[in-house]
Amino acid sequence: MTSAQLPLESPPATPPPSGHHNHPEKWEWYHYFLYNVDHKVIGIQYLVTAFFFYLVAGLMALFMRAELATPNPDVLDPNVYNTLLTNHGTMMIFFWVVPAAIGGFGNYLVPLMIGAKDMAFPNLNAIAFWLNPIAGIFIGISFYFGGAQAGWTSYPPLSLVTNNLGQSFWILTLITVGTSSILGALNFLVTIYKLKIPDMRWDELPLFCWAMVATSLLALFSTPVLAIGLILLFFDINFGTGFFRPEMGGDVVVYQHLFWFYSHPAVYLMILPIFGVMSEIVSTHSRKPIFGYKAIAYSSLAICLVGLVVWVHHMFTSGTPAWMRMFFSIATLIVAVPTGVKVFSWVATLWGGKIRLVTPLLFAVGLLAMFVFGGLSGVTLGTPAFDLHAHDTYYVVGHFHYVLFGGSVFGLYGAIYHWFPKITGHMYNETLGRIHFGLTFIGTNLTFLPMHNLGLAGMPRRVALYDPQFEDLNKLCTYGSMILGVSILPFLINMIWSWGWGEPAPRNPWRALTLEWQTTSPPAIENFDEDPIVWAGPYDYGIDTQSFEEEELSVDEMLAEVGQEMK
Amino acid sequence: MTAIDVNDNTLNPSTATTAAAAHHEEHEDYRLLGLMIFLASESLMFIGLFVSYLIYRGAAAAWPPEETEVELLLPAINTIILVSSSFVIHMGDVAIKKNNVKEMRAWYLGTILMGLIFLGGQVYEYLSLGYGLGTNVFSSCFYVMTGFHGLHVFVGVLLMLGVLWRSRRPGHYHATKHTGVEMTEIYWHFVDVIWIILFLLLYILTLF
């Protein structure tokens, strides 16, 4: 009965024992539509739901771009344009990137990577997921009443005077997904801290898990502040309070502080897990140990800490006093340092590696290019002297689409391709993957690069009607967005076809070293049919970790040796 | 077949229940840690409220603005009740550690009554004040902050009722297994600390 004699590819032959293991041997398709506490089911539920909302919000963007192809508002009613504008941002952030990256990949991968059977609180995990469909219903109701129209930031006084009912349901939506995010973050922290298998040292924790630690800390400490800002806004709209009504002694800038205290860290919520994904993909497909493991791990924590004190850089034009501008500008520029540490580490990992240019790595390299570009425009915007001119122009729109689309969404695509064999048990189609990457890369740059020029020339964001001089560049953006719209087709075909009829995937198609690749594809219900073994560090590619023939020399002995050679 | 499967398969019903209990036991400390993290997160909501309140206060010419003064006597009595209830609930914890469920239930019942008296006093205060939510930004802050805290007190009372309900089954809580009791107590202390800060901000600070 030793585990070494086991046939590796066969599932456990025994029926599940009674007691607290109350589950069938294998999940059927309908289990994915029901309340389920398995972290892998929840991860897939998050990913699929989020992807549905991504398609909806993407369609909104296509309609907006169609409207912006000409200077006059001719395709959409201006109010509808405002609704689309608000909800495109809201859904892309709160229904796609955050749930897909944190809820989807976080849930699916963290327990597998640390060798656990499930999350620390499986029920809480399921509850956190099911809050998302409820939020989806809320935002549906908001649409029914015309939708929120005050932008995803919903600054008062605008949010107090436009479509109160739609705005109120929009607030309920955000509070619901915020609660989900807090419950998820709590679960990740306890899971990583308590359920990591004892063999795994902290400096052998996969970098994705380190990124999830930083992400969870941020979500825990910033989300409640957004919730309170939105609750106050809700009271102002519906119960006649005066928090953001200057005539009653209130102050609209207080809302901006409460909002950005969450919503700036939210950009790190959306990129930190992606940074984690990057470290996994880059190292696995360049067949090299990750460069600067500790630097990458700790820089996530540094981004998390510094990221909490930079929020006022969104408010340089809100009458912010000079000392505050200076402080927050410096803090903002400091964030570039840990981010740069990561970027250089990935480049150094790629450098001289045995590169396997598969779709996940293509997206990772694409991310590197796009994110650095978006990061640099971010540095310019962090400088008040420049920000005062570029604020609320298309320059800002271009900037954050480079980091959010070129960064987060590219990372999500890369992650989907990378873990597709593990999640579904089938290989994806490489050719379709490459076509998808090519179209996405071209489409992204064509859509968002001209926006920088538009912004510098003075085109304001959030408008359906603009000056005719901007028409040519806007046309270019619209063509780009159409390519992006088309680029989703090879992806969808690839996913659906490969999931159903793709070539079966072995346990470890990438020959990767993190623990999730030690189990079957897809993993058994409690993850590991036999206990995983940490026989190498997560990134020890090309290192013989099993033989210890060479004796280890201390630094002094090495110096002595070198000294003898010199003589 | 792995070793763990063999063990599970050969379990007879009686050992299965102890295994399930042991399984339950091993999750105990997770829940305490989870609650602590949750409360740390929750406290940020209150900190957001406190800081907003201080900003409004700093910008106002007179604080509280005219005709929205607060009374002091009733809230002071309320404060004493809530703070002492923290000691009462702790006696419940001491009792359950000595395996005395009956005494624990008595202390918890006492805490519930004190919590209800607090809530009643709060409602009485709302009714006797001459201004409402929308009078000015101070009254908005006052009602939202105390109301939000009151909601937390109410949840605490529900949690304690839950402990009472569950403890009616003999052996549900005992000297070594009482995480539910402990979590309720920690939550109650949290609500208490928040109230002390609220009391300082809304009542004491308005005196000066």
PDB file of C-alpha atoms in Angstrom, chain A residues 351-549:
ATOM      1  CA  TRP A 351      17.505  37.059 -20.410  1.00  0.00           C
ATOM      2  CA  GLY A 352      19.437  34.045 -21.678  1.00  0.00           C
ATOM      3  CA  GLY A 353      16.589  31.654 -20.884  1.00  0.00           C
ATOM      4  CA  LYS A 354      15.553  28.670 -23.002  1.00  0.00           C
ATOM      5  CA  ILE A 355      12.488  30.540 -24.100  1.00  0.00           C
ATOM      6  CA  ARG A 356       9.408  28.551 -25.065  1.00  0.00           C
ATOM      7  CA  LEU A 357       7.333  31.108 -26.950  1.00  0.00           C
ATOM      8  CA  VAL A 358       3.881  29.706 -26.179  1.00  0.00           C
ATOM      9  CA  THR A 359       0.767  31.863 -25.861  1.00  0.00           C
ATOM     10  CA  PRO A 360       1.052  32.472 -22.076  1.00  0.00           C
ATOM     11  CA  LEU A 361       4.576  33.781 -22.516  1.00  0.00           C
ATOM     12  CA  LEU A 362       3.523  35.901 -25.506  1.00  0.00           C
ATOM     13  CA  PHE A 363       0.931  37.578 -23.331  1.00  0.00           C
ATOM     14  CA  ALA A 364       3.469  37.962 -20.517  1.00  0.00           C
ATOM     15  CA  VAL A 365       5.964  39.672 -22.796  1.00  0.00           C
ATOM     16  CA  GLY A 366       3.174  41.798 -24.264  1.00  0.00           C
ATOM     17  CA  LEU A 367       2.223  42.764 -20.734  1.00  0.00           C
ATOM     18  CA  LEU A 368       5.786  43.747 -19.965  1.00  0.00           C
ATOM     19  CA  ALA A 369       5.898  46.157 -22.915  1.00  0.00           C
ATOM     20  CA  MET A 370       2.454  47.634 -22.376  1.00  0.00           C
ATOM     21  CA  PHE A 371       2.731  47.898 -18.619  1.00  0.00           C
ATOM     22  CA  VAL A 372       6.068  49.689 -18.747  1.00  0.00           C
ATOM     23  CA  PHE A 373       4.549  52.153 -21.190  1.00  0.00           C
ATOM     24  CA  GLY A 374       1.512  52.695 -18.968  1.00  0.00           C
ATOM     25  CA  GLY A 375       3.731  52.903 -15.919  1.00  0.00           C
ATOM     26  CA  LEU A 376       5.828  55.650 -17.461  1.00  0.00           C
ATOM     27  CA  SER A 377       2.782  57.739 -18.354  1.00  0.00           C
ATOM     28  CA  GLY A 378       1.706  57.113 -14.768  1.00  0.00           C
ATOM     29  CA  VAL A 379       4.923  58.652 -13.517  1.00  0.00           C
ATOM     30  CA  THR A 380       4.230  61.759 -15.584  1.00  0.00           C
ATOM     31  CA  LEU A 381       0.717  61.990 -14.143  1.00  0.00           C
ATOM     32  CA  GLY A 382       2.059  61.630 -10.615  1.00  0.00           C
ATOM     33  CA  THR A 383       3.813  64.962 -11.049  1.00  0.00           C
ATOM     34  CA  PRO A 384       1.427  67.793 -10.123  1.00  0.00           C
ATOM     35  CA  ALA A 385       2.889  70.311 -12.593  1.00  0.00           C
ATOM     36  CA  PHE A 386       2.012  67.994 -15.480  1.00  0.00           C
ATOM     37  CA  ASP A 387      -1.135  66.521 -13.959  1.00  0.00           C
ATOM     38  CA  LEU A 388      -2.806  69.927 -13.674  1.00  0.00           C
ATOM     39  CA  HIS A 389      -2.805  70.070 -17.490  1.00  0.00           C
ATOM     40  CA  ALA A 390      -3.526  66.446 -18.338  1.00  0.00           C
ATOM     41  CA  HIS A 391      -6.122  65.819 -15.609  1.00  0.00           C
ATOM     42  CA  ASP A 392      -9.503  64.652 -16.965  1.00  0.00           C
ATOM     43  CA  THR A 393      -8.219  64.479 -20.527  1.00  0.00           C
ATOM     44  CA  TYR A 394      -7.853  61.469 -22.770  1.00  0.00           C
ATOM     45  CA  TYR A 395      -4.216  61.242 -21.679  1.00  0.00           C
ATOM     46  CA  VAL A 396      -5.483  59.754 -18.407  1.00  0.00           C
ATOM     47  CA  VAL A 397      -7.803  57.396 -20.298  1.00  0.00           C
ATOM     48  CA  GLY A 398      -4.879  56.232 -22.435  1.00  0.00           C
ATOM     49  CA  HIS A 399      -2.689  55.792 -19.354  1.00  0.00           C
ATOM     50  CA  PHE A 400      -5.015  53.638 -17.325  1.00  0.00           C
ATOM     51  CA  HIS A 401      -6.054  51.505 -20.266  1.00  0.00           C
ATOM     52  CA  TYR A 402      -2.414  50.689 -20.853  1.00  0.00           C
ATOM     53  CA  VAL A 403      -1.982  49.487 -17.276  1.00  0.00           C
ATOM     54  CA  LEU A 404      -5.424  47.923 -16.909  1.00  0.00           C
ATOM     55  CA  PHE A 405      -5.893  46.432 -20.348  1.00  0.00           C
ATOM     56  CA  GLY A 406      -2.271  46.088 -21.400  1.00  0.00           C
ATOM     57  CA  GLY A 407      -1.396  45.014 -17.855  1.00  0.00           C
ATOM     58  CA  SER A 408      -4.223  43.282 -16.025  1.00  0.00           C
ATOM     59  CA  VAL A 409      -6.204  41.887 -18.962  1.00  0.00           C
ATOM     60  CA  PHE A 410      -3.086  40.658 -20.779  1.00  0.00           C
ATOM     61  CA  GLY A 411      -2.065  38.989 -17.526  1.00  0.00           C
ATOM     62  CA  LEU A 412      -5.481  37.384 -17.173  1.00  0.00           C
ATOM     63  CA  TYR A 413      -5.296  36.059 -20.730  1.00  0.00           C
ATOM     64  CA  GLY A 414      -1.809  34.722 -20.047  1.00  0.00           C
ATOM     65  CA  ALA A 415      -3.031  33.072 -16.847  1.00  0.00           C
ATOM     66  CA  ILE A 416      -6.034  31.532 -18.601  1.00  0.00           C
ATOM     67  CA  TYR A 417      -3.785  29.951 -21.250  1.00  0.00           C
ATOM     68  CA  HIS A 418      -1.138  28.909 -18.735  1.00  0.00           C
ATOM     69  CA  TRP A 419      -3.500  27.117 -16.348  1.00  0.00           C
ATOM     70  CA  PHE A 420      -6.039  26.019 -18.973  1.00  0.00           C
ATOM     71  CA  PRO A 421      -4.554  22.482 -19.117  1.00  0.00           C
ATOM     72  CA  LYS A 422      -4.698  22.213 -15.331  1.00  0.00           C
ATOM     73  CA  ILE A 423      -8.211  23.593 -14.954  1.00  0.00           C
ATOM     74  CA  THR A 424      -9.889  21.739 -17.823  1.00  0.00           C
ATOM     75  CA  GLY A 425      -7.636  18.748 -18.402  1.00  0.00           C
ATOM     76  CA  HIS A 426      -7.277  19.685 -22.074  1.00  0.00           C
ATOM     77  CA  MET A 427      -4.621  21.547 -24.042  1.00  0.00           C
ATOM     78  CA  TYR A 428      -5.673  24.733 -25.814  1.00  0.00           C
ATOM     79  CA  ASN A 429      -5.017  25.329 -29.499  1.00  0.00           C
ATOM     80  CA  GLU A 430      -1.685  27.097 -29.880  1.00  0.00           C
ATOM     81  CA  THR A 431      -2.399  28.603 -33.329  1.00  0.00           C
ATOM     82  CA  LEU A 432      -5.653  30.182 -32.247  1.00  0.00           C
ATOM     83  CA  GLY A 433      -3.892  31.431 -29.118  1.00  0.00           C
ATOM     84  CA  ARG A 434      -1.249  33.192 -31.195  1.00  0.00           C
ATOM     85  CA  ILE A 435      -3.844  34.741 -33.487  1.00  0.00           C
ATOM     86  CA  HIS A 436      -5.673  35.964 -30.390  1.00  0.00           C
ATOM     87  CA  PHE A 437      -2.478  37.476 -29.031  1.00  0.00           C
ATOM     88  CA  GLY A 438      -1.605  39.191 -32.303  1.00  0.00           C
ATOM     89  CA  LEU A 439      -5.042  40.754 -32.722  1.00  0.00           C
ATOM     90  CA  THR A 440      -5.187  41.837 -29.084  1.00  0.00           C
ATOM     91  CA  PHE A 441      -1.735  43.395 -29.155  1.00  0.00           C
ATOM     92  CA  ILE A 442      -2.398  45.362 -32.337  1.00  0.00           C
ATOM     93  CA  GLY A 443      -5.906  46.328 -31.261  1.00  0.00           C
ATOM     94  CA  THR A 444      -4.785  47.539 -27.837  1.00  0.00           C
ATOM     95  CA  ASN A 445      -2.083  49.795 -29.167  1.00  0.00           C
ATOM     96  CA  LEU A 446      -4.231  51.133 -31.964  1.00  0.00           C
ATOM     97  CA  THR A 447      -7.055  51.929 -29.551  1.00  0.00           C
ATOM     98  CA  PHE A 448      -5.168  53.431 -26.665  1.00  0.00           C
ATOM     99  CA  LEU A 449      -1.968  54.934 -28.062  1.00  0.00           C
ATOM    100  CA  PRO A 450      -3.689  57.788 -29.968  1.00  0.00           C
ATOM    101  CA  MET A 451      -5.561  58.688 -26.797  1.00  0.00           C
ATOM    102  CA  HIS A 452      -2.357  60.107 -25.316  1.00  0.00           C
ATOM    103  CA  ASN A 453      -2.111  62.542 -28.200  1.00  0.00           C
ATOM    104  CA  LEU A 454      -5.771  63.435 -27.965  1.00  0.00           C
ATOM    105  CA  GLY A 455      -5.360  64.181 -24.284  1.00  0.00           C
ATOM    106  CA  LEU A 456      -2.252  66.303 -24.756  1.00  0.00           C
ATOM    107  CA  ALA A 457      -4.125  68.227 -27.436  1.00  0.00           C
ATOM    108  CA  GLY A 458      -6.822  68.898 -24.856  1.00  0.00           C
ATOM    109  CA  MET A 459      -9.681  66.491 -25.537  1.00  0.00           C
ATOM    110  CA  PRO A 460     -11.610  66.026 -22.276  1.00  0.00           C
ATOM    111  CA  ARG A 461     -12.661  62.545 -21.193  1.00  0.00           C
ATOM    112  CA  ARG A 462     -16.265  61.455 -20.495  1.00  0.00           C
ATOM    113  CA  VAL A 463     -17.895  63.380 -23.342  1.00  0.00           C
ATOM    114  CA  ALA A 464     -19.979  62.198 -26.291  1.00  0.00           C
ATOM    115  CA  LEU A 465     -19.582  65.468 -28.196  1.00  0.00           C
ATOM    116  CA  TYR A 466     -16.112  66.756 -29.034  1.00  0.00           C
ATOM    117  CA  ASP A 467     -14.322  69.312 -31.157  1.00  0.00           C
ATOM    118  CA  PRO A 468     -14.030  68.296 -34.865  1.00  0.00           C
ATOM    119  CA  GLN A 469     -10.228  68.750 -34.814  1.00  0.00           C
ATOM    120  CA  PHE A 470      -9.958  65.482 -32.818  1.00  0.00           C
ATOM    121  CA  GLU A 471     -11.894  63.425 -35.335  1.00  0.00           C
ATOM    122  CA  ASP A 472      -9.043  61.665 -37.182  1.00  0.00           C
ATOM    123  CA  LEU A 473      -7.351  60.240 -34.107  1.00  0.00           C
ATOM    124  CA  ASN A 474     -10.701  59.222 -32.672  1.00  0.00           C
ATOM    125  CA  LYS A 475     -11.450  57.288 -35.847  1.00  0.00           C
ATOM    126  CA  LEU A 476      -8.158  55.445 -35.360  1.00  0.00           C
ATOM    127  CA  CYS A 477      -9.153  54.561 -31.784  1.00  0.00           C
ATOM    128  CA  THR A 478     -12.497  53.273 -33.008  1.00  0.00           C
ATOM    129  CA  TYR A 479     -10.858  51.048 -35.635  1.00  0.00           C
ATOM    130  CA  GLY A 480      -8.554  49.700 -32.915  1.00  0.00           C
ATOM    131  CA  SER A 481     -11.492  48.932 -30.677  1.00  0.00           C
ATOM    132  CA  MET A 482     -13.103  46.973 -33.514  1.00  0.00           C
ATOM    133  CA  ILE A 483      -9.971  44.844 -33.806  1.00  0.00           C
ATOM    134  CA  LEU A 484     -10.168  44.272 -30.058  1.00  0.00           C
ATOM    135  CA  GLY A 485     -13.797  43.271 -30.440  1.00  0.00           C
ATOM    136  CA  VAL A 486     -12.871  40.766 -33.159  1.00  0.00           C
ATOM    137  CA  SER A 487      -9.909  39.480 -31.150  1.00  0.00           C
ATOM    138  CA  ILE A 488     -12.287  37.916 -28.639  1.00  0.00           C
ATOM    139  CA  LEU A 489     -13.587  35.473 -31.276  1.00  0.00           C
ATOM    140  CA  PRO A 490     -10.503  33.255 -31.674  1.00  0.00           C
ATOM    141  CA  PHE A 491     -10.265  33.229 -27.872  1.00  0.00           C
ATOM    142  CA  LEU A 492     -13.860  32.119 -27.376  1.00  0.00           C
ATOM    143  CA  ILE A 493     -13.626  29.473 -30.102  1.00  0.00           C
ATOM    144  CA  ASN A 494     -10.380  28.220 -28.631  1.00  0.00           C
ATOM    145  CA  MET A 495     -11.740  28.002 -25.092  1.00  0.00           C
ATOM    146  CA  ILE A 496     -15.013  26.307 -25.956  1.00  0.00           C
ATOM    147  CA  TRP A 497     -13.563  23.923 -28.531  1.00  0.00           C
ATOM    148  CA  SER A 498     -10.524  22.975 -26.462  1.00  0.00           C
ATOM    149  CA  TRP A 499     -12.532  22.463 -23.290  1.00  0.00           C
ATOM    150  CA  GLY A 500     -14.796  20.018 -25.069  1.00  0.00           C
ATOM    151  CA  TRP A 501     -12.586  18.368 -27.636  1.00  0.00           C
ATOM    152  CA  GLY A 502      -8.988  19.470 -27.005  1.00  0.00           C
ATOM    153  CA  GLU A 503      -6.102  17.075 -26.685  1.00  0.00           C
ATOM    154  CA  PRO A 504      -6.035  15.642 -23.120  1.00  0.00           C
ATOM    155  CA  ALA A 505      -3.500  17.381 -20.906  1.00  0.00           C
ATOM    156  CA  PRO A 506      -0.990  15.458 -18.779  1.00  0.00           C
ATOM    157  CA  ARG A 507      -0.408  16.401 -15.153  1.00  0.00           C
ATOM    158  CA  ASN A 508       2.385  18.780 -15.952  1.00  0.00           C
ATOM    159  CA  PRO A 509       2.454  19.883 -19.582  1.00  0.00           C
ATOM    160  CA  TRP A 510       4.795  22.823 -18.881  1.00  0.00           C
ATOM    161  CA  ARG A 511       7.123  20.814 -16.628  1.00  0.00           C
ATOM    162  CA  ALA A 512       6.586  23.456 -13.981  1.00  0.00           C
ATOM    163  CA  LEU A 513       7.634  23.078 -10.365  1.00  0.00           C
ATOM    164  CA  THR A 514       4.841  24.629  -8.309  1.00  0.00           C
ATOM    165  CA  LEU A 515       2.687  22.117  -6.461  1.00  0.00           C
ATOM    166  CA  GLU A 516      -0.499  22.466  -8.527  1.00  0.00           C
ATOM    167  CA  TRP A 517       1.273  20.596 -11.330  1.00  0.00           C
ATOM    168  CA  GLN A 518       1.863  17.552  -9.110  1.00  0.00           C
ATOM    169  CA  THR A 519      -1.785  16.555  -9.118  1.00  0.00           C
ATOM    170  CA  THR A 520      -4.007  15.311 -11.921  1.00  0.00           C
ATOM    171  CA  SER A 521      -5.421  17.629 -14.593  1.00  0.00           C
ATOM    172  CA  PRO A 522      -8.065  18.595 -13.590  1.00  0.00           C
ATOM    173  CA  PRO A 523      -7.256  18.033  -9.904  1.00  0.00           C
ATOM    174  CA  ALA A 524      -9.217  15.539  -7.845  1.00  0.00           C
ATOM    175  CA  ILE A 525     -11.920  16.912  -5.571  1.00  0.00           C
ATOM    176  CA  GLU A 526      -9.691  17.327  -2.533  1.00  0.00           C
ATOM    177  CA  ASN A 527      -6.834  18.374  -4.772  1.00  0.00           C
ATOM    178  CA  PHE A 528      -4.093  15.797  -4.215  1.00  0.00           C
ATOM    179  CA  ASP A 529      -4.657  12.066  -4.554  1.00  0.00           C
ATOM    180  CA  GLU A 530      -1.385  11.707  -2.684  1.00  0.00           C
ATOM    181  CA  ASP A 531       0.345  14.269  -0.537  1.00  0.00           C
ATOM    182  CA  PRO A 532       2.426  16.686  -2.586  1.00  0.00           C
ATOM    183  CA  ILE A 533       6.166  16.706  -2.014  1.00  0.00           C
ATOM    184  CA  VAL A 534       8.269  19.845  -2.020  1.00  0.00           C
ATOM    185  CA  TRP A 535      11.256  18.310  -3.750  1.00  0.00           C
ATOM    186  CA  ALA A 536      12.458  21.563  -5.273  1.00  0.00           C
ATOM    187  CA  GLY A 537      11.876  25.268  -4.810  1.00  0.00           C
ATOM    188  CA  PRO A 538       9.095  26.696  -6.977  1.00  0.00           C
ATOM    189  CA  TYR A 539      11.528  28.145  -9.509  1.00  0.00           C
ATOM    190  CA  ASP A 540      14.513  25.789  -9.342  1.00  0.00           C
ATOM    191  CA  TYR A 541      14.550  25.244 -13.098  1.00  0.00           C
ATOM    192  CA  GLY A 542      17.800  23.776 -14.371  1.00  0.00           C
ATOM    193  CA  ILE A 543      19.067  23.225 -10.840  1.00  0.00           C
ATOM    194  CA  ASP A 544      19.839  19.748  -9.596  1.00  0.00           C
ATOM    195  CA  THR A 545      18.174  19.858  -6.210  1.00  0.00           C
ATOM    196  CA  GLN A 546      18.438  16.149  -5.525  1.00  0.00           C
ATOM    197  CA  SER A 547      22.184  15.511  -5.315  1.00  0.00           C
ATOM    198  CA  PHE A 548      24.467  17.216  -2.873  1.00  0.00           C
ATOM    199  CA  GLU A 549      27.849  16.029  -4.034  1.00  0.00           C
TER     200      GLU A 549
END
